[in-house]
């Protein structure tokens, strides 16, 4: 009788355990969780990201999307910096043309307000370039941090 009861307890305990679909280990239902984002069946605690209620796969996908958005934003910042460089070079060419006395030969420099305010026009691209370069530098730090987080999540995945 004792042996049968032990077996029955073992079978009851076995039915309480659930299998993790990722690592195929058996865990108690109290120790498992269900990801609210992907609704995967009960996962073990190893696949839960600390501080979040989602599984490592979902957090990995979210950070990958955020990283792609940051890279696209970084690319657009670099293109805007190139545009500011172009404006500054145009102002520099006009300034050099004025210093060499080309204002007598170039029609746009004879009858416009551009020669008198060229220094002010060239300060704006320089200030914008410095500002957006600092933003780009900060953006690169964020990208490096996210890549580090992704490497840590790949281990949990």
PDB file of C-alpha atoms in Angstrom:
ATOM      1  CA  UNK A   1       0.000   0.000   0.000  1.00  0.00           C
ATOM      2  CA  UNK A   2       2.782   2.393   0.839  1.00  0.00           C
ATOM      3  CA  UNK A   3       4.446   1.941  -2.536  1.00  0.00           C
ATOM      4  CA  UNK A   4       1.252   2.621  -4.430  1.00  0.00           C
ATOM      5  CA  UNK A   5       0.627   5.815  -2.475  1.00  0.00           C
ATOM      6  CA  UNK A   6       4.151   7.049  -3.173  1.00  0.00           C
ATOM      7  CA  UNK A   7       3.665   6.402  -6.835  1.00  0.00           C
ATOM      8  CA  UNK A   8       0.372   8.234  -6.838  1.00  0.00           C
ATOM      9  CA  UNK A   9       1.975  11.262  -5.149  1.00  0.00           C
ATOM     10  CA  UNK A  10       4.725  11.220  -7.737  1.00  0.00           C
ATOM     11  CA  UNK A  11       2.189  11.147 -10.560  1.00  0.00           C
ATOM     12  CA  UNK A  12       0.237  14.023  -8.988  1.00  0.00           C
ATOM     13  CA  UNK A  13       3.399  16.058  -8.596  1.00  0.00           C
ATOM     14  CA  UNK A  14       4.341  15.330 -12.201  1.00  0.00           C
ATOM     15  CA  UNK A  15       0.996  16.659 -13.435  1.00  0.00           C
ATOM     16  CA  UNK A  16       1.614  19.986 -11.636  1.00  0.00           C
ATOM     17  CA  UNK A  17       4.846  20.492 -13.569  1.00  0.00           C
ATOM     18  CA  UNK A  18       4.754  22.235 -16.932  1.00  0.00           C
ATOM     19  CA  UNK A  19       7.310  22.071 -19.678  1.00  0.00           C
ATOM     20  CA  UNK A  20       9.089  25.217 -20.844  1.00  0.00           C
ATOM     21  CA  UNK A  21       8.786  25.404 -24.668  1.00  0.00           C
ATOM     22  CA  UNK A  22      12.203  27.043 -25.047  1.00  0.00           C
ATOM     23  CA  UNK A  23      14.519  24.862 -22.976  1.00  0.00           C
ATOM     24  CA  UNK A  24      12.273  21.774 -22.428  1.00  0.00           C
ATOM     25  CA  UNK A  25      12.712  21.742 -18.655  1.00  0.00           C
ATOM     26  CA  UNK A  26       9.899  20.988 -16.235  1.00  0.00           C
ATOM     27  CA  UNK A  27       8.977  23.715 -13.764  1.00  0.00           C
ATOM     28  CA  UNK A  28       6.182  24.243 -11.247  1.00  0.00           C
ATOM     29  CA  UNK A  29       3.339  26.433 -12.379  1.00  0.00           C
ATOM     30  CA  UNK A  30       4.094  28.917  -9.599  1.00  0.00           C
ATOM     31  CA  UNK A  31       7.626  29.371 -10.914  1.00  0.00           C
ATOM     32  CA  UNK A  32       6.595  29.857 -14.534  1.00  0.00           C
ATOM     33  CA  UNK A  33       5.161  32.885 -16.307  1.00  0.00           C
ATOM     34  CA  UNK A  34       3.361  33.700 -19.545  1.00  0.00           C
ATOM     35  CA  UNK A  35       4.716  36.475 -21.734  1.00  0.00           C
ATOM     36  CA  UNK A  36       1.987  39.119 -22.234  1.00  0.00           C
ATOM     37  CA  UNK A  37       3.425  40.258 -25.565  1.00  0.00           C
ATOM     38  CA  UNK A  38       3.755  36.957 -27.456  1.00  0.00           C
ATOM     39  CA  UNK A  39       1.445  34.824 -25.237  1.00  0.00           C
ATOM     40  CA  UNK A  40       3.837  31.908 -25.148  1.00  0.00           C
ATOM     41  CA  UNK A  41       2.854  29.093 -22.851  1.00  0.00           C
ATOM     42  CA  UNK A  42       4.414  29.021 -19.382  1.00  0.00           C
ATOM     43  CA  UNK A  43       8.111  29.820 -19.580  1.00  0.00           C
ATOM     44  CA  UNK A  44      10.671  29.212 -16.871  1.00  0.00           C
ATOM     45  CA  UNK A  45      12.231  32.112 -14.966  1.00  0.00           C
ATOM     46  CA  UNK A  46      15.491  31.855 -16.924  1.00  0.00           C
ATOM     47  CA  UNK A  47      13.769  33.348 -19.960  1.00  0.00           C
ATOM     48  CA  UNK A  48      12.278  36.328 -18.135  1.00  0.00           C
ATOM     49  CA  UNK A  49      14.160  39.621 -18.351  1.00  0.00           C
ATOM     50  CA  UNK A  50      14.768  41.150 -14.897  1.00  0.00           C
ATOM     51  CA  UNK A  51      12.665  44.249 -14.309  1.00  0.00           C
ATOM     52  CA  UNK A  52      10.225  43.390 -17.103  1.00  0.00           C
ATOM     53  CA  UNK A  53       7.295  41.039 -17.495  1.00  0.00           C
ATOM     54  CA  UNK A  54       8.262  39.915 -20.995  1.00  0.00           C
ATOM     55  CA  UNK A  55      10.375  37.051 -22.256  1.00  0.00           C
ATOM     56  CA  UNK A  56      13.887  37.565 -23.586  1.00  0.00           C
ATOM     57  CA  UNK A  57      12.801  37.045 -27.212  1.00  0.00           C
ATOM     58  CA  UNK A  58      10.259  39.872 -27.087  1.00  0.00           C
ATOM     59  CA  UNK A  59      12.660  42.259 -25.353  1.00  0.00           C
ATOM     60  CA  UNK A  60      15.333  41.327 -27.909  1.00  0.00           C
ATOM     61  CA  UNK A  61      12.961  42.134 -30.783  1.00  0.00           C
ATOM     62  CA  UNK A  62      11.939  45.443 -29.186  1.00  0.00           C
ATOM     63  CA  UNK A  63      15.521  46.557 -28.593  1.00  0.00           C
ATOM     64  CA  UNK A  64      16.443  45.501 -32.139  1.00  0.00           C
ATOM     65  CA  UNK A  65      13.657  47.722 -33.510  1.00  0.00           C
ATOM     66  CA  UNK A  66      14.755  50.623 -31.300  1.00  0.00           C
ATOM     67  CA  UNK A  67      18.343  50.132 -32.435  1.00  0.00           C
ATOM     68  CA  UNK A  68      17.298  50.194 -36.091  1.00  0.00           C
ATOM     69  CA  UNK A  69      15.343  53.418 -35.482  1.00  0.00           C
ATOM     70  CA  UNK A  70      18.375  54.986 -33.777  1.00  0.00           C
ATOM     71  CA  UNK A  71      20.617  53.998 -36.687  1.00  0.00           C
ATOM     72  CA  UNK A  72      18.205  55.532 -39.206  1.00  0.00           C
ATOM     73  CA  UNK A  73      18.089  58.692 -37.103  1.00  0.00           C
ATOM     74  CA  UNK A  74      21.893  58.731 -36.948  1.00  0.00           C
ATOM     75  CA  UNK A  75      22.065  58.451 -40.730  1.00  0.00           C
ATOM     76  CA  UNK A  76      19.658  61.375 -41.193  1.00  0.00           C
ATOM     77  CA  UNK A  77      21.738  63.452 -38.749  1.00  0.00           C
ATOM     78  CA  UNK A  78      24.858  62.715 -40.783  1.00  0.00           C
ATOM     79  CA  UNK A  79      23.086  63.809 -43.965  1.00  0.00           C
ATOM     80  CA  UNK A  80      21.981  67.039 -42.296  1.00  0.00           C
ATOM     81  CA  UNK A  81      25.578  67.661 -41.177  1.00  0.00           C
ATOM     82  CA  UNK A  82      26.687  67.264 -44.796  1.00  0.00           C
ATOM     83  CA  UNK A  83      24.057  69.839 -45.807  1.00  0.00           C
ATOM     84  CA  UNK A  84      25.374  72.282 -43.184  1.00  0.00           C
ATOM     85  CA  UNK A  85      28.906  71.710 -44.486  1.00  0.00           C
ATOM     86  CA  UNK A  86      27.697  72.556 -47.990  1.00  0.00           C
ATOM     87  CA  UNK A  87      26.087  75.810 -46.796  1.00  0.00           C
ATOM     88  CA  UNK A  88      29.261  76.742 -44.933  1.00  0.00           C
ATOM     89  CA  UNK A  89      31.391  76.029 -48.005  1.00  0.00           C
ATOM     90  CA  UNK A  90      29.112  78.216 -50.144  1.00  0.00           C
ATOM     91  CA  UNK A  91      29.464  81.044 -47.621  1.00  0.00           C
ATOM     92  CA  UNK A  92      33.236  80.538 -47.560  1.00  0.00           C
ATOM     93  CA  UNK A  93      33.431  80.710 -51.364  1.00  0.00           C
ATOM     94  CA  UNK A  94      31.410  83.933 -51.405  1.00  0.00           C
ATOM     95  CA  UNK A  95      33.562  85.399 -48.627  1.00  0.00           C
ATOM     96  CA  UNK A  96      36.778  84.543 -50.494  1.00  0.00           C
ATOM     97  CA  UNK A  97      35.331  85.970 -53.709  1.00  0.00           C
ATOM     98  CA  UNK A  98      34.611  89.224 -51.884  1.00  0.00           C
ATOM     99  CA  UNK A  99      38.140  89.375 -50.458  1.00  0.00           C
ATOM    100  CA  UNK A 100      39.688  88.882 -53.907  1.00  0.00           C
ATOM    101  CA  UNK A 101      37.544  91.647 -55.393  1.00  0.00           C
ATOM    102  CA  UNK A 102      35.276  89.425 -57.467  1.00  0.00           C
ATOM    103  CA  UNK A 103      32.223  91.482 -56.483  1.00  0.00           C
ATOM    104  CA  UNK A 104      32.791  93.692 -59.537  1.00  0.00           C
ATOM    105  CA  UNK A 105      32.504  90.708 -61.907  1.00  0.00           C
ATOM    106  CA  UNK A 106      29.798  88.567 -60.263  1.00  0.00           C
ATOM    107  CA  UNK A 107      26.335  90.010 -60.635  1.00  0.00           C
ATOM    108  CA  UNK A 108      24.804  88.426 -57.514  1.00  0.00           C
ATOM    109  CA  UNK A 109      27.453  90.111 -55.347  1.00  0.00           C
ATOM    110  CA  UNK A 110      26.895  93.586 -56.828  1.00  0.00           C
ATOM    111  CA  UNK A 111      23.215  94.258 -56.144  1.00  0.00           C
ATOM    112  CA  UNK A 112      22.279  92.155 -53.109  1.00  0.00           C
ATOM    113  CA  UNK A 113      22.551  92.345 -49.343  1.00  0.00           C
ATOM    114  CA  UNK A 114      24.483  89.070 -49.309  1.00  0.00           C
ATOM    115  CA  UNK A 115      27.989  90.631 -49.190  1.00  0.00           C
ATOM    116  CA  UNK A 116      27.163  92.761 -46.168  1.00  0.00           C
ATOM    117  CA  UNK A 117      25.691  89.913 -44.119  1.00  0.00           C
ATOM    118  CA  UNK A 118      27.876  87.010 -45.295  1.00  0.00           C
ATOM    119  CA  UNK A 119      29.589  86.690 -41.910  1.00  0.00           C
ATOM    120  CA  UNK A 120      26.235  86.288 -40.163  1.00  0.00           C
ATOM    121  CA  UNK A 121      25.086  83.737 -42.736  1.00  0.00           C
ATOM    122  CA  UNK A 122      28.219  81.664 -42.180  1.00  0.00           C
ATOM    123  CA  UNK A 123      27.900  81.644 -38.377  1.00  0.00           C
ATOM    124  CA  UNK A 124      24.519  79.891 -38.502  1.00  0.00           C
ATOM    125  CA  UNK A 125      25.812  76.713 -40.240  1.00  0.00           C
ATOM    126  CA  UNK A 126      28.830  76.544 -37.927  1.00  0.00           C
ATOM    127  CA  UNK A 127      26.662  76.797 -34.802  1.00  0.00           C
ATOM    128  CA  UNK A 128      24.207  74.267 -36.249  1.00  0.00           C
ATOM    129  CA  UNK A 129      27.045  71.923 -37.142  1.00  0.00           C
ATOM    130  CA  UNK A 130      28.409  72.032 -33.593  1.00  0.00           C
ATOM    131  CA  UNK A 131      24.955  71.473 -32.101  1.00  0.00           C
ATOM    132  CA  UNK A 132      24.053  68.559 -34.357  1.00  0.00           C
ATOM    133  CA  UNK A 133      27.499  67.008 -33.998  1.00  0.00           C
ATOM    134  CA  UNK A 134      26.972  66.903 -30.224  1.00  0.00           C
ATOM    135  CA  UNK A 135      23.565  65.315 -30.760  1.00  0.00           C
ATOM    136  CA  UNK A 136      25.140  62.746 -33.100  1.00  0.00           C
ATOM    137  CA  UNK A 137      27.863  62.000 -30.548  1.00  0.00           C
ATOM    138  CA  UNK A 138      25.200  61.388 -27.881  1.00  0.00           C
ATOM    139  CA  UNK A 139      23.289  59.195 -30.342  1.00  0.00           C
ATOM    140  CA  UNK A 140      26.346  57.019 -30.905  1.00  0.00           C
ATOM    141  CA  UNK A 141      26.594  56.465 -27.147  1.00  0.00           C
ATOM    142  CA  UNK A 142      22.970  55.303 -27.075  1.00  0.00           C
ATOM    143  CA  UNK A 143      23.608  52.944 -29.992  1.00  0.00           C
ATOM    144  CA  UNK A 144      26.620  51.443 -28.214  1.00  0.00           C
ATOM    145  CA  UNK A 145      24.555  50.919 -25.039  1.00  0.00           C
ATOM    146  CA  UNK A 146      21.748  49.228 -26.961  1.00  0.00           C
ATOM    147  CA  UNK A 147      24.188  46.938 -28.772  1.00  0.00           C
ATOM    148  CA  UNK A 148      25.598  45.932 -25.381  1.00  0.00           C
ATOM    149  CA  UNK A 149      22.076  45.180 -24.104  1.00  0.00           C
ATOM    150  CA  UNK A 150      21.354  43.088 -27.194  1.00  0.00           C
ATOM    151  CA  UNK A 151      24.505  41.049 -26.641  1.00  0.00           C
ATOM    152  CA  UNK A 152      23.383  40.366 -23.055  1.00  0.00           C
ATOM    153  CA  UNK A 153      19.898  39.351 -24.228  1.00  0.00           C
ATOM    154  CA  UNK A 154      21.259  36.965 -26.860  1.00  0.00           C
ATOM    155  CA  UNK A 155      22.667  34.845 -24.048  1.00  0.00           C
ATOM    156  CA  UNK A 156      19.247  34.601 -22.349  1.00  0.00           C
ATOM    157  CA  UNK A 157      17.468  33.939 -25.591  1.00  0.00           C
TER     158      UNK A 157
END
